[in-house]
Amino acid sequence: MPRRPAACPSTASSSVVSALPSTDPAAPSAGTSAASQQQQHWPYPAARRDDSIVDTLHGQRIADPYRWLETANSTETKAFVEAENKVAMDYLKQDSRQAAYKQTISQLQSYDVVRYIRKKPNYYFISYSATGVNGLSDIYRQKTLNGKQELFIDKNTLSKNGTLFVGAFEHSLSGKFLAYSTGLSPQDTTIRVACAEDVEDLCEDKGHTTDVVRGGTSFSITWTHDERGFFYVKSAKPSDKQASSDANAGPGNALYYHRVGTQQSQDQLILSSEIAGRIATIDISSDGKWLMVNLDKKGAISVWAASIDEGGKGVPQKPSFRKLADTGEGSYSYIGTHGGRFYFTVSEGIPQSKVVAYDTNAPNDGFVDVLTVKDGQRISSAYVIARNHILVQYFQGSPCARHQTPSWHGELHIDAATGEQSFFQLRIHAKLTHQLSIRLRQQCAVHDKRSKAARL
């Protein structure tokens, strides 16, 4: 949107506005002498007034003569913007250090970001994304953290078909499969499956299976622990009729289960779009026995769980869901499962965030507090780690207080592996220092100013 002039008569030319460096002859710019500066004249483009545009607000007539500038794609607005840019660039080009500025800024903005590190039985998988490349990532694999890297997924392969968006990347439990979504928008992606080893009748190492799942959303792909398939959310349309169990699906989104090596038309409908709410998140419990779903109905989140463990038979045809909570007072985020107890973080809309537990063997007890924080603290994330610990990241103090600590000026992210593993990654990301990745092995409780671990 162009900057709109003040509502006052325009002139054919005027001094450069204050948004540009000063053109005061008494303050010459770098690379230009005061004498030559005094001889320069910087004509600002004239802005047409349209005095016919007048609004009546609370009985007062308010003129808006430059409203035509709000039509950003009109020929007149484009011409005005081009003229503005010419004035600015002609002035800035006087500075002999412009090339050095451009080079420095380019260097600051060009760096690789470690999106994630995933530890699997045979490999570490590391995702790198270069800035300014539409978020596309190269994925490497290596036997050890300090071992030789091997390219597994080439981002150029992802973008060759005009892909504008890359969504979820989800490795299966053993790491032999990687499901990922790409597309033109987050609401219309295609899911494909890559293999990290030879899988009989499906694919070769570093190849792809024949699976192509279209119409999914970007936010989640969730593998079952038996690696037979994955859950995904699809944006359903009234005219979208698959020749399978979703013939009655209506507007909204629906949850499906796709079995590797099968056609999308055979996908199993788990929750139709007729349910009361939009599917917000899906998770598999850390023991692989439960499917967790959060439904969003006009901002009110409800938490549901269904058993998907049928003695090794795979996902049942009609999983039976039980409601765990209506979160009118807060937002519940699933952490993990241990000994029949579900653990959640509860935040937003309540006096203080906390970790709570729900015992599937004693549902009438409801949610029980496991870990609370002091006033001024807020839990931002939590993970099960080393089997029977919860690693908690929380904010302490006001944002102003945090910003007074230079070493932590930026964003702190924790990437945790599955609850059985003691490996996790810390990422500190700041605008000027870029990103620092720290890989840790944790066998005992952690306690410092910004993270803590509690035994389950």
Short mmCIF file of C-alpha atoms in Angstrom, two decimals:
data_model
loop_
_atom_site.label_atom_id
_atom_site.label_comp_id
_atom_site.label_asym_id
_atom_site.label_seq_id
_atom_site.Cartn_x
_atom_site.Cartn_y
_atom_site.Cartn_z
CA MET A 1 0.00 0.00 0.00
CA PRO A 2 1.49 3.39 -0.95
CA ARG A 3 1.95 5.99 1.73
CA ARG A 4 -0.98 8.38 1.46
CA PRO A 5 -0.28 12.13 1.44
CA ALA A 6 -1.86 14.35 4.03
CA ALA A 7 -5.23 15.85 3.09
CA CYS A 8 -3.88 19.21 1.92
CA PRO A 9 -3.41 20.84 -1.50
CA SER A 10 -0.69 19.14 -3.54
CA THR A 11 1.96 20.95 -5.49
CA ALA A 12 3.83 20.04 -8.62
CA SER A 13 7.05 19.65 -6.66
CA SER A 14 8.22 19.74 -3.08
CA SER A 15 11.06 18.61 -0.83
CA VAL A 16 11.57 14.90 -0.23
CA VAL A 17 9.34 13.79 2.66
CA SER A 18 10.76 12.87 6.05
CA ALA A 19 10.57 9.15 5.29
CA LEU A 20 13.69 9.66 3.17
CA PRO A 21 17.07 10.88 4.44
CA SER A 22 17.27 14.63 4.93
CA THR A 23 17.90 16.77 1.84
CA ASP A 24 18.72 19.82 3.89
CA PRO A 25 21.69 21.50 2.13
CA ALA A 26 23.24 21.95 5.54
CA ALA A 27 23.43 18.18 5.98
CA PRO A 28 25.17 16.70 2.92
CA SER A 29 24.93 12.93 2.42
CA ALA A 30 27.90 10.60 2.25
CA GLY A 31 29.66 10.72 -1.11
CA THR A 32 28.07 14.09 -2.09
CA SER A 33 29.53 17.53 -1.40
CA ALA A 34 27.52 20.30 0.23
CA ALA A 35 27.84 22.42 -2.92
CA SER A 36 26.43 19.77 -5.22
CA GLN A 37 23.73 18.99 -2.64
CA GLN A 38 22.55 22.60 -2.74
CA GLN A 39 22.21 22.40 -6.52
CA GLN A 40 20.02 19.27 -6.38
CA HIS A 41 16.26 19.57 -6.62
CA TRP A 42 14.10 16.61 -5.65
CA PRO A 43 10.64 16.89 -7.25
CA TYR A 44 8.06 14.88 -5.33
CA PRO A 45 5.31 13.42 -7.54
CA ALA A 46 2.05 15.31 -7.52
CA ALA A 47 -0.90 13.53 -5.92
CA ARG A 48 -4.29 14.19 -7.47
CA ARG A 49 -7.01 15.39 -5.11
CA ASP A 50 -10.50 14.01 -5.48
CA ASP A 51 -12.68 16.41 -3.51
CA SER A 52 -15.82 14.44 -4.33
CA ILE A 53 -14.98 11.81 -1.67
CA VAL A 54 -16.62 12.95 1.56
CA ASP A 55 -17.83 10.76 4.44
CA THR A 56 -20.28 11.77 7.14
CA LEU A 57 -19.16 10.40 10.51
CA HIS A 58 -21.12 11.24 13.68
CA GLY A 59 -22.66 14.20 11.89
CA GLN A 60 -19.31 15.55 10.67
CA ARG A 61 -18.34 15.73 6.99
CA ILE A 62 -14.83 14.29 6.54
CA ALA A 63 -13.02 14.73 3.24
CA ASP A 64 -10.85 11.86 2.00
CA PRO A 65 -9.36 13.25 -1.25
CA TYR A 66 -6.65 10.60 -1.60
CA ARG A 67 -8.78 7.47 -1.22
CA TRP A 68 -7.98 6.55 -4.80
CA LEU A 69 -4.51 5.55 -3.55
CA GLU A 70 -6.13 2.66 -1.68
CA THR A 71 -6.77 0.95 -5.02
CA ALA A 72 -3.28 -0.50 -5.17
CA ASN A 73 -3.62 -2.16 -8.58
CA SER A 74 -5.01 0.81 -10.49
CA THR A 75 -2.90 2.31 -13.28
CA GLU A 76 -2.87 5.70 -11.55
CA THR A 77 -1.74 4.32 -8.18
CA LYS A 78 0.99 2.21 -9.78
CA ALA A 79 2.30 5.25 -11.64
CA PHE A 80 2.36 7.29 -8.42
CA VAL A 81 4.24 4.53 -6.57
CA GLU A 82 6.78 4.22 -9.38
CA ALA A 83 7.35 7.98 -9.25
CA GLU A 84 7.80 7.82 -5.46
CA ASN A 85 10.30 5.00 -5.82
CA LYS A 86 12.27 6.92 -8.45
CA VAL A 87 12.65 9.91 -6.13
CA ALA A 88 13.82 7.63 -3.32
CA MET A 89 16.25 5.60 -5.42
CA ASP A 90 17.74 8.66 -7.15
CA TYR A 91 18.47 10.12 -3.74
CA LEU A 92 19.85 6.92 -2.20
CA LYS A 93 22.12 6.26 -5.18
CA GLN A 94 24.14 9.33 -4.21
CA ASP A 95 25.60 7.40 -1.29
CA SER A 96 28.85 5.78 -2.43
CA ARG A 97 28.50 3.16 0.32
CA GLN A 98 25.23 1.76 -1.00
CA ALA A 99 26.90 -1.32 -2.52
CA ALA A 100 28.57 -2.10 0.81
CA TYR A 101 25.25 -1.72 2.63
CA LYS A 102 23.56 -4.07 0.16
CA GLN A 103 26.31 -6.66 0.53
CA THR A 104 26.17 -6.55 4.33
CA ILE A 105 22.39 -6.88 4.41
CA SER A 106 22.50 -9.78 1.95
CA GLN A 107 25.06 -11.56 4.12
CA LEU A 108 22.93 -11.08 7.24
CA GLN A 109 19.84 -12.42 5.48
CA SER A 110 21.49 -15.40 3.78
CA TYR A 111 22.08 -18.30 6.14
CA ASP A 112 20.92 -21.87 6.63
CA VAL A 113 18.39 -22.58 9.36
CA VAL A 114 18.21 -25.97 11.07
CA ARG A 115 14.49 -26.68 10.99
CA TYR A 116 14.66 -29.88 12.98
CA ILE A 117 16.80 -32.84 14.02
CA ARG A 118 15.11 -36.21 14.38
CA LYS A 119 16.86 -39.19 15.95
CA LYS A 120 15.73 -42.55 14.61
CA PRO A 121 17.22 -46.02 15.20
CA ASN A 122 19.41 -45.98 12.06
CA TYR A 123 19.88 -42.27 11.31
CA TYR A 124 19.75 -38.72 12.51
CA PHE A 125 17.62 -36.70 10.05
CA ILE A 126 18.45 -32.99 9.83
CA SER A 127 16.39 -30.44 7.90
CA TYR A 128 18.13 -27.32 6.59
CA SER A 129 16.30 -24.40 5.03
CA ALA A 130 18.02 -21.46 3.33
CA THR A 131 16.40 -18.07 3.89
CA GLY A 132 14.41 -16.65 1.01
CA VAL A 133 13.67 -20.05 -0.62
CA ASN A 134 9.93 -20.29 0.15
CA GLY A 135 10.68 -22.32 3.26
CA LEU A 136 11.80 -25.30 1.19
CA SER A 137 14.19 -27.58 3.04
CA ASP A 138 16.95 -30.00 2.20
CA ILE A 139 16.85 -33.05 4.47
CA TYR A 140 20.10 -34.84 5.25
CA ARG A 141 20.72 -38.04 7.16
CA GLN A 142 23.78 -39.26 9.05
CA LYS A 143 24.65 -42.25 11.21
CA THR A 144 25.90 -40.16 14.14
CA LEU A 145 25.59 -36.50 15.12
CA ASN A 146 29.13 -35.83 13.94
CA GLY A 147 29.04 -38.31 11.07
CA LYS A 148 29.12 -37.75 7.33
CA GLN A 149 25.97 -36.16 5.94
CA GLU A 150 24.07 -37.65 3.01
CA LEU A 151 21.38 -35.75 1.10
CA PHE A 152 18.04 -37.51 1.59
CA ILE A 153 15.44 -35.03 0.24
CA ASP A 154 16.47 -32.31 -2.23
CA LYS A 155 14.38 -29.13 -1.96
CA ASN A 156 14.78 -28.58 -5.71
CA THR A 157 12.85 -31.81 -6.25
CA LEU A 158 10.03 -30.45 -4.09
CA SER A 159 9.77 -27.22 -6.08
CA LYS A 160 10.13 -28.56 -9.63
CA ASN A 161 6.37 -28.78 -10.10
CA GLY A 162 5.76 -25.17 -9.11
CA THR A 163 5.29 -25.87 -5.41
CA LEU A 164 4.75 -22.67 -3.45
CA PHE A 165 4.23 -24.22 -0.03
CA VAL A 166 5.83 -27.04 1.96
CA GLY A 167 3.88 -28.18 5.00
CA ALA A 168 4.42 -31.05 7.38
CA PHE A 169 7.39 -33.44 7.41
CA GLU A 170 6.71 -36.49 9.56
CA HIS A 171 9.05 -39.46 10.02
CA SER A 172 7.59 -42.81 11.03
CA LEU A 173 8.64 -44.35 14.33
CA SER A 174 11.57 -46.39 12.98
CA GLY A 175 12.49 -43.72 10.45
CA LYS A 176 12.03 -45.93 7.39
CA PHE A 177 9.24 -43.68 6.02
CA LEU A 178 8.96 -39.91 5.67
CA ALA A 179 5.57 -38.43 4.75
CA TYR A 180 5.56 -34.81 3.63
CA SER A 181 3.05 -32.38 2.14
CA THR A 182 3.56 -29.82 -0.62
CA GLY A 183 1.18 -27.67 -2.62
CA LEU A 184 0.08 -24.26 -3.78
CA SER A 185 -1.48 -23.34 -0.42
CA PRO A 186 -1.67 -24.67 3.16
CA GLN A 187 -5.28 -25.79 2.60
CA ASP A 188 -4.64 -27.79 -0.57
CA THR A 189 -1.57 -29.98 -0.33
CA THR A 190 -0.46 -33.34 -1.69
CA ILE A 191 1.14 -35.90 0.62
CA ARG A 192 3.87 -38.22 -0.64
CA VAL A 193 5.97 -40.87 1.11
CA ALA A 194 9.76 -41.23 0.82
CA CYS A 195 11.70 -44.28 2.02
CA ALA A 196 14.91 -44.30 4.08
CA GLU A 197 15.57 -47.99 3.37
CA ASP A 198 14.53 -50.70 0.94
CA VAL A 199 10.96 -51.75 1.72
CA GLU A 200 9.78 -54.87 -0.07
CA ASP A 201 7.08 -54.27 -2.70
CA LEU A 202 6.92 -50.57 -1.81
CA CYS A 203 10.12 -48.66 -2.57
CA GLU A 204 13.90 -48.52 -2.60
CA ASP A 205 16.14 -46.52 -0.30
CA LYS A 206 15.80 -42.75 -1.04
CA GLY A 207 12.95 -43.52 -3.41
CA HIS A 208 9.21 -42.89 -3.11
CA THR A 209 6.23 -45.16 -2.72
CA THR A 210 3.30 -44.88 -5.12
CA ASP A 211 1.22 -43.14 -2.43
CA VAL A 212 -0.29 -39.81 -3.50
CA VAL A 213 -2.84 -38.24 -1.13
CA ARG A 214 -4.43 -35.05 -2.47
CA GLY A 215 -6.49 -32.33 -0.83
CA GLY A 216 -4.92 -32.49 2.62
CA THR A 217 -4.20 -29.59 4.94
CA SER A 218 -0.66 -28.74 5.93
CA PHE A 219 -0.74 -28.77 9.69
CA SER A 220 -0.42 -32.43 10.57
CA ILE A 221 0.55 -35.88 9.36
CA THR A 222 0.58 -38.48 12.14
CA TRP A 223 1.96 -42.01 11.73
CA THR A 224 0.64 -44.96 13.68
CA HIS A 225 3.39 -46.75 15.59
CA ASP A 226 3.02 -49.91 13.50
CA GLU A 227 3.99 -47.78 10.44
CA ARG A 228 1.14 -49.24 8.40
CA GLY A 229 -0.18 -45.77 7.65
CA PHE A 230 -0.84 -42.23 8.84
CA PHE A 231 -3.68 -39.92 9.81
CA TYR A 232 -4.24 -36.68 7.92
CA VAL A 233 -6.82 -33.91 7.76
CA LYS A 234 -8.56 -33.13 4.49
CA SER A 235 -10.46 -29.99 3.57
CA ALA A 236 -13.82 -31.42 2.55
CA LYS A 237 -16.08 -29.73 0.00
CA PRO A 238 -19.77 -30.37 -0.69
CA SER A 239 -18.90 -31.63 -4.19
CA ASP A 240 -15.95 -33.71 -2.99
CA LYS A 241 -17.23 -37.28 -3.10
CA GLN A 242 -14.79 -40.15 -2.94
CA ALA A 243 -16.06 -43.59 -3.88
CA SER A 244 -15.50 -44.79 -0.32
CA SER A 245 -16.76 -44.27 3.20
CA ASP A 246 -16.75 -40.45 3.02
CA ALA A 247 -19.73 -40.11 0.65
CA ASN A 248 -21.65 -38.15 3.29
CA ALA A 249 -18.83 -35.73 4.11
CA GLY A 250 -19.89 -32.09 4.01
CA PRO A 251 -18.15 -28.70 4.29
CA GLY A 252 -15.33 -28.28 6.80
CA ASN A 253 -12.49 -30.70 7.40
CA ALA A 254 -12.41 -34.42 8.00
CA LEU A 255 -9.93 -36.89 9.48
CA TYR A 256 -8.73 -39.86 7.42
CA TYR A 257 -6.38 -42.80 7.82
CA HIS A 258 -4.23 -43.76 4.82
CA ARG A 259 -2.53 -47.15 4.61
CA VAL A 260 0.83 -47.13 2.83
CA GLY A 261 0.72 -48.76 -0.58
CA THR A 262 -3.02 -48.23 -1.15
CA GLN A 263 -5.05 -45.81 -3.27
CA GLN A 264 -6.50 -42.67 -1.69
CA SER A 265 -9.99 -43.89 -2.63
CA GLN A 266 -9.49 -46.65 -0.03
CA ASP A 267 -8.68 -44.22 2.80
CA GLN A 268 -10.65 -44.74 5.98
CA LEU A 269 -12.86 -41.93 7.26
CA ILE A 270 -12.26 -41.47 11.00
CA LEU A 271 -14.14 -38.23 11.71
CA SER A 272 -16.41 -36.63 9.12
CA SER A 273 -16.81 -32.91 8.59
CA GLU A 274 -20.29 -33.23 10.13
CA ILE A 275 -18.78 -33.29 13.62
CA ALA A 276 -19.37 -30.38 15.99
CA GLY A 277 -16.21 -28.39 15.36
CA ARG A 278 -13.19 -28.02 13.16
CA ILE A 279 -10.32 -30.47 13.66
CA ALA A 280 -7.57 -28.35 15.22
CA THR A 281 -4.85 -30.88 16.16
CA ILE A 282 -4.27 -34.62 16.02
CA ASP A 283 -1.75 -36.69 18.00
CA ILE A 284 -0.87 -40.31 18.58
CA SER A 285 -0.23 -41.09 22.24
CA SER A 286 3.39 -41.80 23.09
CA ASP A 287 2.53 -45.46 23.72
CA GLY A 288 0.89 -45.69 20.28
CA LYS A 289 -2.45 -46.88 21.67
CA TRP A 290 -4.60 -43.73 21.50
CA LEU A 291 -5.61 -41.15 18.91
CA MET A 292 -5.95 -37.66 20.40
CA VAL A 293 -8.06 -35.00 18.63
CA ASN A 294 -8.76 -31.38 19.53
CA LEU A 295 -11.94 -29.91 18.03
CA ASP A 296 -12.42 -26.16 17.69
CA LYS A 297 -16.01 -24.89 17.79
CA LYS A 298 -16.01 -21.10 17.50
CA GLY A 299 -12.92 -20.81 19.68
CA ALA A 300 -13.99 -23.37 22.28
CA ILE A 301 -11.68 -26.40 22.21
CA SER A 302 -12.81 -29.89 23.20
CA VAL A 303 -10.37 -32.77 23.74
CA TRP A 304 -11.21 -36.28 22.52
CA ALA A 305 -9.43 -39.66 22.63
CA ALA A 306 -10.05 -42.99 20.91
CA SER A 307 -8.35 -46.35 21.34
CA ILE A 308 -6.61 -47.51 18.16
CA ASP A 309 -4.99 -50.59 19.69
CA GLU A 310 -6.71 -53.81 18.67
CA GLY A 311 -4.09 -56.35 19.58
CA GLY A 312 -1.90 -55.74 16.55
CA LYS A 313 -4.78 -55.60 14.06
CA GLY A 314 -4.27 -51.93 13.25
CA VAL A 315 -6.69 -49.01 13.32
CA PRO A 316 -10.30 -50.18 13.92
CA GLN A 317 -12.92 -49.36 11.30
CA LYS A 318 -14.91 -47.16 13.67
CA PRO A 319 -12.79 -45.86 16.56
CA SER A 320 -14.89 -44.94 19.59
CA PHE A 321 -14.09 -41.44 20.89
CA ARG A 322 -14.52 -40.27 24.46
CA LYS A 323 -14.56 -36.60 25.43
CA LEU A 324 -11.89 -35.71 27.97
CA ALA A 325 -12.51 -31.98 28.35
CA ASP A 326 -14.34 -28.90 27.15
CA THR A 327 -11.70 -26.20 27.41
CA GLY A 328 -13.82 -23.14 28.01
CA GLU A 329 -11.20 -21.88 30.46
CA GLY A 330 -8.04 -22.77 28.58
CA SER A 331 -6.24 -24.63 25.82
CA TYR A 332 -5.09 -28.23 26.34
CA SER A 333 -1.99 -29.46 24.48
CA TYR A 334 -1.14 -33.16 24.62
CA ILE A 335 2.32 -34.05 26.01
CA GLY A 336 2.44 -37.83 26.38
CA THR A 337 1.09 -40.98 28.01
CA HIS A 338 2.53 -43.03 30.85
CA GLY A 339 0.89 -45.90 32.69
CA GLY A 340 -2.59 -45.15 31.38
CA ARG A 341 -2.37 -41.44 32.23
CA PHE A 342 -2.57 -38.68 29.62
CA TYR A 343 -0.51 -35.55 30.31
CA PHE A 344 -1.42 -32.10 28.97
CA THR A 345 -0.27 -28.54 29.30
CA VAL A 346 -3.10 -26.13 30.06
CA SER A 347 -2.67 -22.48 29.10
CA GLU A 348 -4.43 -19.40 27.72
CA GLY A 349 -7.48 -18.00 29.44
CA ILE A 350 -6.59 -19.24 32.93
CA PRO A 351 -4.70 -17.48 35.75
CA GLN A 352 -1.57 -19.61 35.31
CA SER A 353 -0.48 -22.43 33.02
CA LYS A 354 0.18 -25.91 34.37
CA VAL A 355 0.71 -29.58 33.54
CA VAL A 356 -2.24 -31.86 34.30
CA ALA A 357 -2.94 -35.60 34.06
CA TYR A 358 -6.03 -37.61 33.11
CA ASP A 359 -6.20 -41.25 34.20
CA THR A 360 -8.04 -43.43 31.67
CA ASN A 361 -8.56 -46.03 34.41
CA ALA A 362 -10.23 -43.47 36.70
CA PRO A 363 -12.05 -41.06 34.35
CA ASN A 364 -14.33 -39.75 37.11
CA ASP A 365 -11.32 -38.14 38.80
CA GLY A 366 -11.01 -35.72 35.89
CA PHE A 367 -7.79 -33.74 35.51
CA VAL A 368 -5.23 -33.68 38.32
CA ASP A 369 -2.51 -31.03 38.64
CA VAL A 370 1.02 -32.41 38.14
CA LEU A 371 3.14 -29.28 37.81
CA THR A 372 2.19 -25.68 38.46
CA VAL A 373 4.27 -22.56 37.99
CA LYS A 374 4.66 -19.44 40.08
CA ASP A 375 3.07 -16.08 39.39
CA GLY A 376 4.73 -14.39 36.43
CA GLN A 377 5.65 -17.70 34.79
CA ARG A 378 3.95 -19.26 31.77
CA ILE A 379 4.50 -22.69 30.25
CA SER A 380 5.11 -22.48 26.50
CA SER A 381 5.74 -26.17 25.70
CA ALA A 382 6.38 -29.55 27.31
CA TYR A 383 7.66 -32.94 26.13
CA VAL A 384 8.01 -36.45 27.50
CA ILE A 385 11.67 -37.44 27.45
CA ALA A 386 13.81 -40.32 28.77
CA ARG A 387 10.62 -42.38 29.23
CA ASN A 388 9.50 -41.01 32.61
CA HIS A 389 10.36 -37.29 32.60
CA ILE A 390 8.53 -34.23 31.32
CA LEU A 391 10.75 -31.47 29.96
CA VAL A 392 8.98 -28.12 30.39
CA GLN A 393 9.86 -24.82 28.73
CA TYR A 394 8.39 -21.76 30.39
CA PHE A 395 8.69 -17.99 30.43
CA GLN A 396 9.71 -16.28 33.63
CA GLY A 397 9.01 -12.62 34.35
CA SER A 398 7.62 -9.98 32.03
CA PRO A 399 8.69 -9.70 28.38
CA CYS A 400 10.60 -6.53 29.29
CA ALA A 401 12.61 -8.41 31.89
CA ARG A 402 13.50 -11.13 29.41
CA HIS A 403 14.61 -8.59 26.83
CA GLN A 404 17.10 -7.15 29.32
CA THR A 405 19.10 -10.39 29.12
CA PRO A 406 21.21 -10.06 25.95
CA SER A 407 22.24 -13.72 25.76
CA TRP A 408 18.58 -14.76 25.45
CA HIS A 409 17.41 -12.03 23.09
CA GLY A 410 15.60 -14.15 20.53
CA GLU A 411 13.37 -17.19 20.29
CA LEU A 412 14.05 -20.43 22.15
CA HIS A 413 12.67 -23.63 20.62
CA ILE A 414 12.83 -27.17 21.95
CA ASP A 415 12.63 -30.11 19.57
CA ALA A 416 12.13 -33.33 21.52
CA ALA A 417 12.28 -36.87 20.21
CA THR A 418 9.88 -39.61 21.25
CA GLY A 419 9.31 -40.17 24.93
CA GLU A 420 11.52 -43.27 24.96
CA GLN A 421 14.61 -41.30 23.93
CA SER A 422 16.86 -39.04 26.01
CA PHE A 423 17.83 -36.89 23.03
CA PHE A 424 16.48 -33.41 22.40
CA GLN A 425 17.54 -30.22 20.64
CA LEU A 426 17.51 -26.59 21.72
CA ARG A 427 17.40 -23.87 19.07
CA ILE A 428 18.07 -20.21 19.88
CA HIS A 429 17.09 -18.02 16.95
CA ALA A 430 17.76 -14.26 16.83
CA LYS A 431 17.77 -11.77 13.96
CA LEU A 432 21.44 -10.84 14.20
CA THR A 433 22.98 -13.98 15.67
CA HIS A 434 20.94 -16.26 13.37
CA GLN A 435 20.58 -19.65 15.01
CA LEU A 436 22.44 -21.71 17.57
CA SER A 437 21.50 -25.38 17.77
CA ILE A 438 22.34 -27.41 20.85
CA ARG A 439 21.86 -31.18 21.00
CA LEU A 440 21.60 -32.65 24.46
CA ARG A 441 21.32 -36.09 25.97
CA GLN A 442 19.30 -35.95 29.15
CA GLN A 443 19.27 -38.80 31.66
CA CYS A 444 18.25 -36.92 34.80
CA ALA A 445 16.04 -34.01 35.81
CA VAL A 446 16.74 -30.58 34.33
CA HIS A 447 16.19 -27.43 36.35
CA ASP A 448 17.22 -23.90 35.40
CA LYS A 449 15.63 -20.52 34.87
CA ARG A 450 13.80 -21.49 31.72
CA SER A 451 13.26 -25.23 31.73
CA LYS A 452 12.55 -27.96 34.23
CA ALA A 453 11.83 -31.67 34.21
CA ALA A 454 9.41 -33.53 36.43
CA ARG A 455 9.15 -37.28 36.95
CA LEU A 456 5.98 -38.94 35.77
#
